[in-house]
PDB file of C-alpha atoms and ligand atoms in Angstrom:
ATOM      1  CA  MET A  27      -0.015  -0.239   0.291  1.00 59.00           C
ATOM      2  CA  THR A  28       1.570   3.357  -0.989  1.00 65.00           C
ATOM      3  CA  THR A  29       1.316   5.784   1.858  1.00 64.00           C
ATOM      4  CA  ASN A  30       0.334   8.859  -0.198  1.00 71.00           C
ATOM      5  CA  THR A  31      -2.577   9.260  -3.130  1.00 94.00           C
ATOM      6  CA  TYR A  32      -1.653   9.738  -6.532  1.00 97.00           C
ATOM      7  CA  ALA A  33      -4.277  10.477  -9.652  1.00 97.00           C
ATOM      8  CA  VAL A  34      -4.341   7.786 -11.951  1.00 98.00           C
ATOM      9  CA  GLU A  35      -7.365   7.072 -11.224  1.00 97.00           C
ATOM     10  CA  GLY A  36      -9.478   5.286 -14.089  1.00 97.00           C
ATOM     11  CA  ARG A  37      -6.216   5.497 -16.205  1.00 98.00           C
ATOM     12  CA  THR A  38      -5.798   2.233 -17.527  1.00 98.00           C
ATOM     13  CA  VAL A  39      -1.988   0.663 -17.176  1.00 98.00           C
ATOM     14  CA  ILE A  40      -0.276  -2.278 -18.513  1.00 99.00           C
ATOM     15  CA  ILE A  41       2.447  -3.302 -16.178  1.00 99.00           C
ATOM     16  CA  THR A  42       4.815  -6.341 -17.408  1.00 99.00           C
ATOM     17  CA  GLY A  43       6.628  -8.608 -15.068  1.00 98.00           C
ATOM     18  CA  ALA A  44       3.735  -7.864 -12.844  1.00 98.00           C
ATOM     19  CA  GLY A  45       4.359 -11.108 -11.031  1.00 98.00           C
ATOM     20  CA  SER A  46       6.769 -10.776  -8.883  1.00 98.00           C
ATOM     21  CA  GLY A  47       9.069  -8.500  -7.321  1.00 98.00           C
ATOM     22  CA  MET A  48       8.886  -4.518  -8.323  1.00 98.00           C
ATOM     23  CA  GLY A  49       6.075  -5.537 -10.901  1.00 98.00           C
ATOM     24  CA  ARG A  50       3.605  -6.938  -8.357  1.00 98.00           C
ATOM     25  CA  GLU A  51       4.369  -3.819  -5.911  1.00 98.00           C
ATOM     26  CA  ILE A  52       3.840  -1.517  -9.057  1.00 98.00           C
ATOM     27  CA  ALA A  53       0.653  -3.322  -9.992  1.00 98.00           C
ATOM     28  CA  ARG A  54      -0.619  -2.952  -6.538  1.00 98.00           C
ATOM     29  CA  GLY A  55       0.241   0.818  -6.226  1.00 98.00           C
ATOM     30  CA  PHE A  56      -1.901   1.597  -9.125  1.00 98.00           C
ATOM     31  CA  LEU A  57      -4.491  -0.564  -8.319  1.00 98.00           C
ATOM     32  CA  ASP A  58      -4.768   1.332  -4.550  1.00 97.00           C
ATOM     33  CA  ASN A  59      -4.909   4.656  -6.552  1.00 97.00           C
ATOM     34  CA  GLY A  60      -7.613   3.669  -8.455  1.00 97.00           C
ATOM     35  CA  ALA A  61      -6.220   2.791 -11.709  1.00 98.00           C
ATOM     36  CA  ARG A  62      -7.578  -0.146 -14.006  1.00 98.00           C
ATOM     37  CA  VAL A  63      -4.686  -2.515 -14.465  1.00 98.00           C
ATOM     38  CA  VAL A  64      -3.515  -5.194 -16.698  1.00 98.00           C
ATOM     39  CA  ALA A  65      -0.867  -7.536 -14.865  1.00 98.00           C
ATOM     40  CA  ALA A  66       1.186  -8.916 -17.592  1.00 99.00           C
ATOM     41  CA  GLY A  67       4.030 -11.512 -17.392  1.00 98.00           C
ATOM     42  CA  ARG A  68       4.352 -15.323 -18.942  1.00 98.00           C
ATOM     43  CA  ARG A  69       2.525 -17.104 -15.838  1.00 98.00           C
ATOM     44  CA  LEU A  70      -0.982 -16.680 -15.371  1.00 98.00           C
ATOM     45  CA  GLU A  71      -1.176 -17.982 -11.765  1.00 98.00           C
ATOM     46  CA  PRO A  72       1.102 -15.548 -10.036  1.00 98.00           C
ATOM     47  CA  LEU A  73      -0.727 -12.580 -12.169  1.00 98.00           C
ATOM     48  CA  GLU A  74      -3.783 -13.758 -10.953  1.00 98.00           C
ATOM     49  CA  GLU A  75      -2.409 -13.785  -6.843  1.00 98.00           C
ATOM     50  CA  THR A  76      -0.842 -10.115  -7.774  1.00 98.00           C
ATOM     51  CA  ILE A  77      -4.523  -8.683  -9.059  1.00 98.00           C
ATOM     52  CA  SER A  78      -6.072 -10.945  -6.379  1.00 98.00           C
ATOM     53  CA  GLY A  79      -9.169  -9.071  -4.472  1.00 95.00           C
ATOM     54  CA  ALA A  80      -9.674  -6.305  -7.398  1.00 97.00           C
ATOM     55  CA  ALA A  81     -12.658  -6.320  -9.074  1.00 95.00           C
ATOM     56  CA  PRO A  82     -12.725  -8.165 -12.500  1.00 93.00           C
ATOM     57  CA  GLU A  83     -13.871  -4.260 -14.211  1.00 95.00           C
ATOM     58  CA  ARG A  84     -10.682  -2.805 -12.223  1.00 97.00           C
ATOM     59  CA  ALA A  85      -7.909  -5.481 -12.854  1.00 98.00           C
ATOM     60  CA  VAL A  86      -7.057  -8.597 -15.512  1.00 98.00           C
ATOM     61  CA  ALA A  87      -4.027 -10.948 -15.781  1.00 98.00           C
ATOM     62  CA  ILE A  88      -3.076 -11.559 -19.097  1.00 98.00           C
ATOM     63  CA  THR A  89       0.035 -13.912 -20.193  1.00 98.00           C
ATOM     64  CA  ALA A  90       2.469 -11.980 -22.589  1.00 98.00           C
ATOM     65  CA  ASP A  91       6.145 -12.963 -23.370  1.00 98.00           C
ATOM     66  CA  VAL A  92       7.486  -9.087 -23.721  1.00 98.00           C
ATOM     67  CA  SER A  93      10.392 -10.865 -26.101  1.00 98.00           C
ATOM     68  CA  ASP A  94       7.818 -11.980 -28.554  1.00 98.00           C
ATOM     69  CA  ARG A  95       6.045  -9.303 -30.717  1.00 98.00           C
ATOM     70  CA  GLY A  96       3.073 -11.432 -31.489  1.00 98.00           C
ATOM     71  CA  SER A  97       2.604 -11.992 -28.237  1.00 98.00           C
ATOM     72  CA  VAL A  98       2.618  -8.444 -26.841  1.00 98.00           C
ATOM     73  CA  ASP A  99       0.398  -7.393 -30.106  1.00 98.00           C
ATOM     74  CA  ARG A 100      -2.043  -9.822 -28.755  1.00 98.00           C
ATOM     75  CA  LEU A 101      -1.406  -8.298 -24.741  1.00 98.00           C
ATOM     76  CA  VAL A 102      -2.283  -4.917 -26.357  1.00 98.00           C
ATOM     77  CA  ALA A 103      -5.250  -6.262 -27.890  1.00 98.00           C
ATOM     78  CA  GLU A 104      -6.676  -7.809 -25.459  1.00 98.00           C
ATOM     79  CA  THR A 105      -6.109  -4.611 -23.105  1.00 98.00           C
ATOM     80  CA  VAL A 106      -8.004  -2.219 -25.406  1.00 98.00           C
ATOM     81  CA  GLY A 107     -10.441  -5.298 -25.794  1.00 98.00           C
ATOM     82  CA  HIS A 108     -11.065  -5.271 -22.253  1.00 97.00           C
ATOM     83  CA  PHE A 109     -10.783  -1.172 -20.841  1.00 98.00           C
ATOM     84  CA  GLY A 110     -11.211   0.476 -24.212  1.00 98.00           C
ATOM     85  CA  GLY A 111      -7.392   1.954 -24.578  1.00 98.00           C
ATOM     86  CA  ILE A 112      -3.978   2.167 -23.122  1.00 98.00           C
ATOM     87  CA  ASP A 113      -2.733   5.491 -20.698  1.00 98.00           C
ATOM     88  CA  VAL A 114       0.323   4.059 -19.051  1.00 99.00           C
ATOM     89  CA  ILE A 115       2.755   1.347 -19.773  1.00 99.00           C
ATOM     90  CA  VAL A 116       5.380   0.008 -17.078  1.00 99.00           C
ATOM     91  CA  SER A 117       7.817  -1.923 -18.802  1.00 99.00           C
ATOM     92  CA  ASN A 118       9.451  -3.810 -15.692  1.00 98.00           C
ATOM     93  CA  ALA A 119      10.056  -7.016 -17.277  1.00 98.00           C
ATOM     94  CA  ALA A 120      13.821  -7.897 -17.445  1.00 98.00           C
ATOM     95  CA  ILE A 121      16.241 -10.899 -16.898  1.00 98.00           C
ATOM     96  CA  TYR A 122      19.543 -11.023 -15.455  1.00 98.00           C
ATOM     97  CA  ILE A 123      22.335 -12.557 -17.109  1.00 97.00           C
ATOM     98  CA  GLY A 124      25.595 -12.325 -15.327  1.00 96.00           C
ATOM     99  CA  GLY A 125      29.097 -13.271 -16.197  1.00 96.00           C
ATOM    100  CA  GLU A 126      32.218 -11.694 -18.535  1.00 97.00           C
ATOM    101  CA  LEU A 127      31.676 -11.409 -22.024  1.00 96.00           C
ATOM    102  CA  ALA A 128      34.036 -14.001 -23.008  1.00 96.00           C
ATOM    103  CA  ASP A 129      32.253 -16.795 -20.969  1.00 94.00           C
ATOM    104  CA  LEU A 130      28.779 -15.265 -22.458  1.00 97.00           C
ATOM    105  CA  PRO A 131      27.390 -18.083 -24.708  1.00 97.00           C
ATOM    106  CA  GLU A 132      25.739 -15.545 -27.446  1.00 97.00           C
ATOM    107  CA  ASP A 133      22.310 -17.049 -27.083  1.00 98.00           C
ATOM    108  CA  GLN A 134      22.579 -15.581 -23.518  1.00 98.00           C
ATOM    109  CA  TRP A 135      23.690 -12.141 -24.727  1.00 98.00           C
ATOM    110  CA  ARG A 136      20.563 -12.223 -27.278  1.00 98.00           C
ATOM    111  CA  SER A 137      18.268 -13.549 -24.593  1.00 98.00           C
ATOM    112  CA  GLU A 138      19.239 -10.404 -22.296  1.00 98.00           C
ATOM    113  CA  PHE A 139      18.496  -8.192 -25.030  1.00 98.00           C
ATOM    114  CA  ALA A 140      15.533 -10.003 -26.422  1.00 98.00           C
ATOM    115  CA  VAL A 141      13.890  -9.601 -22.912  1.00 98.00           C
ATOM    116  CA  ASN A 142      15.260  -6.108 -21.456  1.00 98.00           C
ATOM    117  CA  VAL A 143      15.383  -4.231 -24.835  1.00 98.00           C
ATOM    118  CA  ASP A 144      13.137  -5.778 -27.352  1.00 98.00           C
ATOM    119  CA  GLY A 145      10.608  -6.181 -24.850  1.00 98.00           C
ATOM    120  CA  LEU A 146      10.556  -2.191 -24.365  1.00 98.00           C
ATOM    121  CA  TYR A 147      10.591  -1.894 -28.228  1.00 98.00           C
ATOM    122  CA  HIS A 148       7.840  -4.120 -28.520  1.00 98.00           C
ATOM    123  CA  LEU A 149       5.475  -2.877 -26.230  1.00 99.00           C
ATOM    124  CA  VAL A 150       5.972   1.141 -27.738  1.00 98.00           C
ATOM    125  CA  ALA A 151       5.644  -0.299 -31.209  1.00 98.00           C
ATOM    126  CA  ALA A 152       2.824  -2.024 -30.843  1.00 98.00           C
ATOM    127  CA  ALA A 153       0.839   0.441 -28.211  1.00 98.00           C
ATOM    128  CA  SER A 154       2.024   3.697 -30.148  1.00 98.00           C
ATOM    129  CA  ASP A 155      -1.301   4.654 -31.406  1.00 98.00           C
ATOM    130  CA  HIS A 156      -3.283   4.057 -28.533  1.00 98.00           C
ATOM    131  CA  LEU A 157      -0.285   6.265 -26.292  1.00 98.00           C
ATOM    132  CA  VAL A 158      -0.658   8.922 -28.805  1.00 98.00           C
ATOM    133  CA  ALA A 159      -4.670   8.597 -28.626  1.00 98.00           C
ATOM    134  CA  SER A 160      -4.422   8.625 -24.798  1.00 98.00           C
ATOM    135  CA  LYS A 161      -1.337  11.296 -24.497  1.00 98.00           C
ATOM    136  CA  GLY A 162      -0.311   8.247 -22.661  1.00 98.00           C
ATOM    137  CA  SER A 163       3.305   7.887 -20.961  1.00 98.00           C
ATOM    138  CA  VAL A 164       5.710   5.118 -20.185  1.00 99.00           C
ATOM    139  CA  THR A 165       7.753   4.069 -17.270  1.00 99.00           C
ATOM    140  CA  ALA A 166      10.483   1.841 -17.928  1.00 99.00           C
ATOM    141  CA  ILE A 167      12.126  -0.045 -14.958  1.00 98.00           C
ATOM    142  CA  SER A 168      15.904   0.567 -15.581  1.00 98.00           C
ATOM    143  CA  SER A 169      19.017   0.025 -13.818  1.00 98.00           C
ATOM    144  CA  VAL A 170      21.999   2.067 -11.950  1.00 98.00           C
ATOM    145  CA  SER A 171      23.418  -0.589 -14.178  1.00 98.00           C
ATOM    146  CA  GLY A 172      22.200   1.597 -17.143  1.00 98.00           C
ATOM    147  CA  LEU A 173      24.358   4.476 -15.884  1.00 98.00           C
ATOM    148  CA  ALA A 174      27.614   3.425 -15.310  1.00 97.00           C
ATOM    149  CA  GLY A 175      29.255  -0.385 -15.163  1.00 97.00           C
ATOM    150  CA  ASP A 176      29.531  -3.021 -12.962  1.00 96.00           C
ATOM    151  CA  TRP A 177      31.619  -5.986 -12.623  1.00 96.00           C
ATOM    152  CA  GLY A 178      30.879  -8.979 -14.318  1.00 97.00           C
ATOM    153  CA  GLN A 179      27.323  -7.514 -15.585  1.00 97.00           C
ATOM    154  CA  ALA A 180      28.766  -6.894 -19.553  1.00 98.00           C
ATOM    155  CA  ALA A 181      25.333  -8.283 -21.203  1.00 98.00           C
ATOM    156  CA  TYR A 182      22.531  -6.790 -18.246  1.00 98.00           C
ATOM    157  CA  ASN A 183      25.059  -3.147 -18.118  1.00 98.00           C
ATOM    158  CA  ALA A 184      24.721  -3.281 -21.834  1.00 98.00           C
ATOM    159  CA  SER A 185      21.284  -4.112 -22.144  1.00 98.00           C
ATOM    160  CA  LYS A 186      20.278  -1.752 -19.436  1.00 98.00           C
ATOM    161  CA  HIS A 187      22.011   1.372 -21.142  1.00 98.00           C
ATOM    162  CA  ALA A 188      20.194   0.824 -24.447  1.00 99.00           C
ATOM    163  CA  VAL A 189      16.953   0.759 -22.381  1.00 99.00           C
ATOM    164  CA  ASN A 190      17.799   4.510 -21.154  1.00 98.00           C
ATOM    165  CA  GLY A 191      18.998   5.611 -24.538  1.00 98.00           C
ATOM    166  CA  LEU A 192      15.688   4.275 -26.117  1.00 98.00           C
ATOM    167  CA  ILE A 193      13.763   5.929 -23.554  1.00 99.00           C
ATOM    168  CA  ARG A 194      15.332   9.468 -24.261  1.00 98.00           C
ATOM    169  CA  SER A 195      14.766   9.103 -27.689  1.00 98.00           C
ATOM    170  CA  LEU A 196      11.226   8.327 -27.272  1.00 99.00           C
ATOM    171  CA  ALA A 197      10.510  11.026 -25.373  1.00 99.00           C
ATOM    172  CA  LEU A 198      11.943  13.462 -28.216  1.00 98.00           C
ATOM    173  CA  ASP A 199      10.148  11.812 -31.189  1.00 98.00           C
ATOM    174  CA  TYR A 200       6.724  11.572 -29.086  1.00 98.00           C
ATOM    175  CA  GLY A 201       7.176  14.811 -27.278  1.00 98.00           C
ATOM    176  CA  ASP A 202       5.202  16.682 -30.018  1.00 98.00           C
ATOM    177  CA  ARG A 203       2.416  14.115 -29.320  1.00 98.00           C
ATOM    178  CA  GLY A 204       2.500  14.522 -26.087  1.00 98.00           C
ATOM    179  CA  VAL A 205       3.444  10.982 -25.242  1.00 98.00           C
ATOM    180  CA  ARG A 206       5.854  11.212 -22.097  1.00 99.00           C
ATOM    181  CA  PHE A 207       8.523   8.623 -21.580  1.00 99.00           C
ATOM    182  CA  ASN A 208      11.046   8.101 -18.462  1.00 99.00           C
ATOM    183  CA  ALA A 209      12.811   5.674 -16.320  1.00 98.00           C
ATOM    184  CA  VAL A 210      13.191   4.810 -12.805  1.00 98.00           C
ATOM    185  CA  ALA A 211      16.755   3.558 -11.609  1.00 98.00           C
ATOM    186  CA  PRO A 212      17.126   1.358  -8.983  1.00 98.00           C
ATOM    187  CA  ALA A 213      19.859  -0.067  -7.324  1.00 97.00           C
ATOM    188  CA  PHE A 214      20.380  -3.405  -5.290  1.00 96.00           C
ATOM    189  CA  THR A 215      16.877  -4.611  -4.296  1.00 97.00           C
ATOM    190  CA  ALA A 216      15.919  -7.648  -2.774  1.00 94.00           C
ATOM    191  CA  THR A 217      13.573  -9.454  -4.864  1.00 95.00           C
ATOM    192  CA  ASP A 218      13.549 -12.809  -6.791  1.00 94.00           C
ATOM    193  CA  MET A 219      16.316 -11.304  -9.039  1.00 94.00           C
ATOM    194  CA  THR A 220      18.591 -10.620  -6.142  1.00 94.00           C
ATOM    195  CA  SER A 221      18.097 -13.845  -4.201  1.00 92.00           C
ATOM    196  CA  GLY A 222      21.605 -15.622  -4.510  1.00 91.00           C
ATOM    197  CA  ILE A 223      22.746 -12.487  -2.874  1.00 92.00           C
ATOM    198  CA  TRP A 224      20.614 -11.073  -0.106  1.00 91.00           C
ATOM    199  CA  LYS A 225      19.486 -14.563   0.951  1.00 90.00           C
ATOM    200  CA  ASP A 226      22.933 -14.824   2.814  1.00 91.00           C
ATOM    201  CA  GLU A 227      23.371 -11.347   4.731  1.00 87.00           C
ATOM    202  CA  ASP A 228      27.002 -12.434   4.875  1.00 89.00           C
ATOM    203  CA  ASN A 229      26.750 -10.903   0.996  1.00 91.00           C
ATOM    204  CA  LEU A 230      25.151  -7.863   1.693  1.00 92.00           C
ATOM    205  CA  GLY A 231      28.253  -5.904   3.369  1.00 89.00           C
ATOM    206  CA  PRO A 232      30.051  -4.713   0.209  1.00 88.00           C
ATOM    207  CA  PHE A 233      26.955  -3.282  -1.070  1.00 91.00           C
ATOM    208  CA  LEU A 234      25.808  -1.552   2.449  1.00 92.00           C
ATOM    209  CA  ASN A 235      28.948   0.518   2.203  1.00 91.00           C
ATOM    210  CA  ARG A 236      27.964   2.075  -0.826  1.00 91.00           C
ATOM    211  CA  ILE A 237      24.334   2.685  -0.297  1.00 95.00           C
ATOM    212  CA  ALA A 238      23.798   6.234   1.534  1.00 96.00           C
ATOM    213  CA  LEU A 239      21.079   5.497   3.184  1.00 97.00           C
ATOM    214  CA  GLY A 240      22.272   2.414   4.595  1.00 95.00           C
ATOM    215  CA  ARG A 241      20.041  -0.320   3.351  1.00 96.00           C
ATOM    216  CA  VAL A 242      19.352  -2.388   0.305  1.00 96.00           C
ATOM    217  CA  GLY A 243      15.880  -1.608  -1.496  1.00 97.00           C
ATOM    218  CA  ARG A 244      12.616  -3.160  -1.085  1.00 97.00           C
ATOM    219  CA  PRO A 245      10.494  -3.558  -3.902  1.00 98.00           C
ATOM    220  CA  GLY A 246       7.954  -1.189  -2.990  1.00 98.00           C
ATOM    221  CA  ASP A 247      10.636   1.962  -3.047  1.00 98.00           C
ATOM    222  CA  VAL A 248       9.679   1.930  -6.981  1.00 98.00           C
ATOM    223  CA  VAL A 249       5.864   2.418  -6.488  1.00 98.00           C
ATOM    224  CA  GLY A 250       5.618   6.362  -5.513  1.00 98.00           C
ATOM    225  CA  PRO A 251       8.014   7.287  -7.924  1.00 98.00           C
ATOM    226  CA  VAL A 252       6.749   5.247 -10.808  1.00 98.00           C
ATOM    227  CA  LEU A 253       2.954   6.633  -9.721  1.00 98.00           C
ATOM    228  CA  PHE A 254       3.995   9.843 -10.046  1.00 98.00           C
ATOM    229  CA  LEU A 255       5.511   9.824 -12.855  1.00 98.00           C
ATOM    230  CA  SER A 256       2.104   8.679 -14.520  1.00 98.00           C
ATOM    231  CA  THR A 257       0.045  11.385 -12.851  1.00 98.00           C
ATOM    232  CA  ASP A 258      -0.086  14.971 -14.499  1.00 98.00           C
ATOM    233  CA  ASP A 259       1.555  16.538 -12.105  1.00 98.00           C
ATOM    234  CA  ALA A 260       4.547  15.089 -14.099  1.00 98.00           C
ATOM    235  CA  SER A 261       3.079  16.364 -17.241  1.00 98.00           C
ATOM    236  CA  TYR A 262       6.219  18.296 -18.087  1.00 98.00           C
ATOM    237  CA  ILE A 263       8.734  15.213 -17.416  1.00 98.00           C
ATOM    238  CA  THR A 264      10.127  13.519 -20.174  1.00 99.00           C
ATOM    239  CA  GLY A 265      13.293  11.785 -21.353  1.00 98.00           C
ATOM    240  CA  SER A 266      14.253  11.575 -17.581  1.00 98.00           C
ATOM    241  CA  ILE A 267      15.967   8.872 -15.665  1.00 98.00           C
ATOM    242  CA  LEU A 268      15.218   9.099 -12.004  1.00 98.00           C
ATOM    243  CA  THR A 269      17.442   7.327 -10.044  1.00 98.00           C
ATOM    244  CA  VAL A 270      15.755   5.597  -6.971  1.00 98.00           C
ATOM    245  CA  ASP A 271      18.835   3.904  -5.225  1.00 98.00           C
ATOM    246  CA  GLY A 272      19.422   5.012  -1.792  1.00 98.00           C
ATOM    247  CA  GLY A 273      22.407   7.321  -2.573  1.00 98.00           C
ATOM    248  CA  THR A 274      24.268   4.343  -4.684  1.00 97.00           C
ATOM    249  CA  SER A 275      24.882   6.600  -7.906  1.00 97.00           C
ATOM    250  CA  ALA A 276      25.992   9.620  -5.725  1.00 97.00           C
ATOM    251  CA  SER A 277      29.185   8.050  -5.428  1.00 95.00           C
ATOM    252  CA  THR A 278      32.131   8.657  -7.640  1.00 93.00           C
ATOM    253  CA  GLY A 279      32.936   4.643  -6.672  1.00 90.00           C
ATOM    254  CA  GLN A 280      35.795   5.641  -4.131  1.00 91.00           C
ATOM    255  CA  PRO A 281      35.276   3.700  -1.206  1.00 87.00           C
ATOM    256  CA  HIS A 282      34.172   4.727   2.020  1.00 86.00           C
ATOM    257  CA  ALA A 283      35.790   6.540   4.156  1.00 81.00           C
TER     258      ALA A 283
HETATM  259  N1  LIG B 319      16.440  -6.590  -8.221  1.00 89.60           N
HETATM  260  C1  LIG B 319      17.374  -5.406  -8.232  1.00 89.60           C
HETATM  261  O1  LIG B 319      18.050  -5.349  -7.561  1.00 89.60           O
HETATM  262  C2  LIG B 319      17.177  -4.471  -9.337  1.00 89.60           C
HETATM  263  C3  LIG B 319      18.195  -3.248  -9.406  1.00 89.60           C
HETATM  264  C4  LIG B 319      17.694  -2.508 -10.503  1.00 89.60           C
HETATM  265  C5  LIG B 319      17.088  -3.014 -11.355  1.00 89.60           C
HETATM  266  N2  LIG B 319      16.067  -3.427 -11.736  1.00 89.60           N
HETATM  267  C6  LIG B 319      15.165  -3.758 -12.389  1.00 89.60           C
HETATM  268  O2  LIG B 319      13.956  -4.324 -11.691  1.00 89.60           O
HETATM  269  C7  LIG B 319      13.037  -4.418 -12.607  1.00 89.60           C
HETATM  270  C8  LIG B 319      12.165  -5.617 -11.780  1.00 89.60           C
HETATM  271  O3  LIG B 319      12.736  -6.447 -11.269  1.00 89.60           O
HETATM  272  P1  LIG B 319      12.923  -7.299  -9.952  1.00 89.60           P
HETATM  273  O4  LIG B 319      13.965  -7.108  -9.134  1.00 89.60           O
HETATM  274  O5  LIG B 319      11.559  -7.075  -9.643  1.00 89.60           O
HETATM  275  O6  LIG B 319      12.785  -9.029 -10.388  1.00 89.60           O
HETATM  276  P2  LIG B 319      11.762 -10.168 -10.730  1.00 89.60           P
HETATM  277  O7  LIG B 319      12.840 -10.953 -11.351  1.00 89.60           O
HETATM  278  O8  LIG B 319      11.107 -10.263  -9.622  1.00 89.60           O
HETATM  279  O9  LIG B 319      10.955  -9.450 -12.008  1.00 89.60           O
HETATM  280  C9  LIG B 319      10.956  -9.728 -13.214  1.00 89.60           C
HETATM  281  C10 LIG B 319      10.119  -9.952 -13.473  1.00 89.60           C
HETATM  282  O10 LIG B 319       9.716  -9.794 -15.326  1.00 89.60           O
HETATM  283  C11 LIG B 319       9.203 -10.961 -15.328  1.00 89.60           C
HETATM  284  N3  LIG B 319       9.622 -11.447 -16.986  1.00 89.60           N
HETATM  285  C12 LIG B 319      10.926 -12.162 -17.351  1.00 89.60           C
HETATM  286  N4  LIG B 319      10.956 -12.310 -18.374  1.00 89.60           N
HETATM  287  C13 LIG B 319       9.867 -12.046 -18.922  1.00 89.60           C
HETATM  288  C14 LIG B 319       9.177 -12.350 -20.392  1.00 89.60           C
HETATM  289  N5  LIG B 319      10.386 -12.199 -21.326  1.00 89.60           N
HETATM  290  N6  LIG B 319       8.035 -11.533 -20.515  1.00 89.60           N
HETATM  291  C15 LIG B 319       7.669 -10.901 -19.770  1.00 89.60           C
HETATM  292  N7  LIG B 319       7.641 -11.048 -18.165  1.00 89.60           N
HETATM  293  C16 LIG B 319       8.918 -11.656 -18.177  1.00 89.60           C
HETATM  294  C17 LIG B 319       9.597 -12.371 -14.587  1.00 89.60           C
HETATM  295  O11 LIG B 319       8.408 -13.362 -14.584  1.00 89.60           O
HETATM  296  C18 LIG B 319       9.700 -11.363 -13.197  1.00 89.60           C
HETATM  297  O12 LIG B 319       7.948 -11.376 -12.886  1.00 89.60           O
HETATM  298  C19 LIG B 319      13.737  -5.523 -13.821  1.00 89.60           C
HETATM  299  O13 LIG B 319      13.578  -4.558 -15.284  1.00 89.60           O
HETATM  300  C20 LIG B 319      14.964  -5.223 -13.246  1.00 89.60           C
HETATM  301  O14 LIG B 319      16.137  -5.455 -14.217  1.00 89.60           O
HETATM  302  C21 LIG B 319      16.288  -4.903 -10.349  1.00 89.60           C
END
């Protein structure tokens, strides 16, 4: 539950990767604030859990693989069939594949881009006319890994830099039609994606040393910023990459004194 209220009532919002982590929290945040929610992802069961308790006229779960254009076309068509249009897209679905470049099989490199970058491309290409009609907005869940480099994360870093670049380009290209594009950039957040690290507290020290606010991110930390970017209060914000990282990216990278 978000602590503030955000003026998104009645807006139709697609959230991808809504069956877990940040996507689930974002979907529930929109529901709490009166939006009409399409929870999208690959498996129906977790999506239905995300929207459980919501009235059918307020929420629907639709399976879609964002790496597949046909699947995203169907998601968009079903959304419009159900709710009549699209006001907001939150492109949240992503995968993390670590490892140094030379050790990374080509199919894994391609998968990283197919989900993280093509996913955003497919959503915008498929929903473009509807976003123009509603003068809507798109928020990508990017990462601080799209602002600088990390050791052993070549594919993920490159994909998130591409997301940030795409968001900026789209902001320019659609500005004259009133569609806004922004990204939210979290840092290390305790979700399924990072469970291999945070479930063992001994691993967290080096992360905590670099976070000004002294704790790792929670999936709910991005909810308020994403909701805000979807309101008219953010009507003059486009092409922004908003860090939600506890101050991680405020550092030059030099060690804690
Ligand atoms: N957890 C972190 O530390 C962290 C930090 C910065 C940014 N992020 C970003 O936050 C976003 C949410 O990740 P999370 O941490 O909640 O992890 P998560 O693994 O819980 O969420 C990712 C979701 O995307 C879905 N997904 C994956 N491939 C898909 C596909 N092809 N089609 C549709 N859905 C697909 C997954 O099923 C999952 O529900 C991602 O964009 C991630 O890159 C995460």
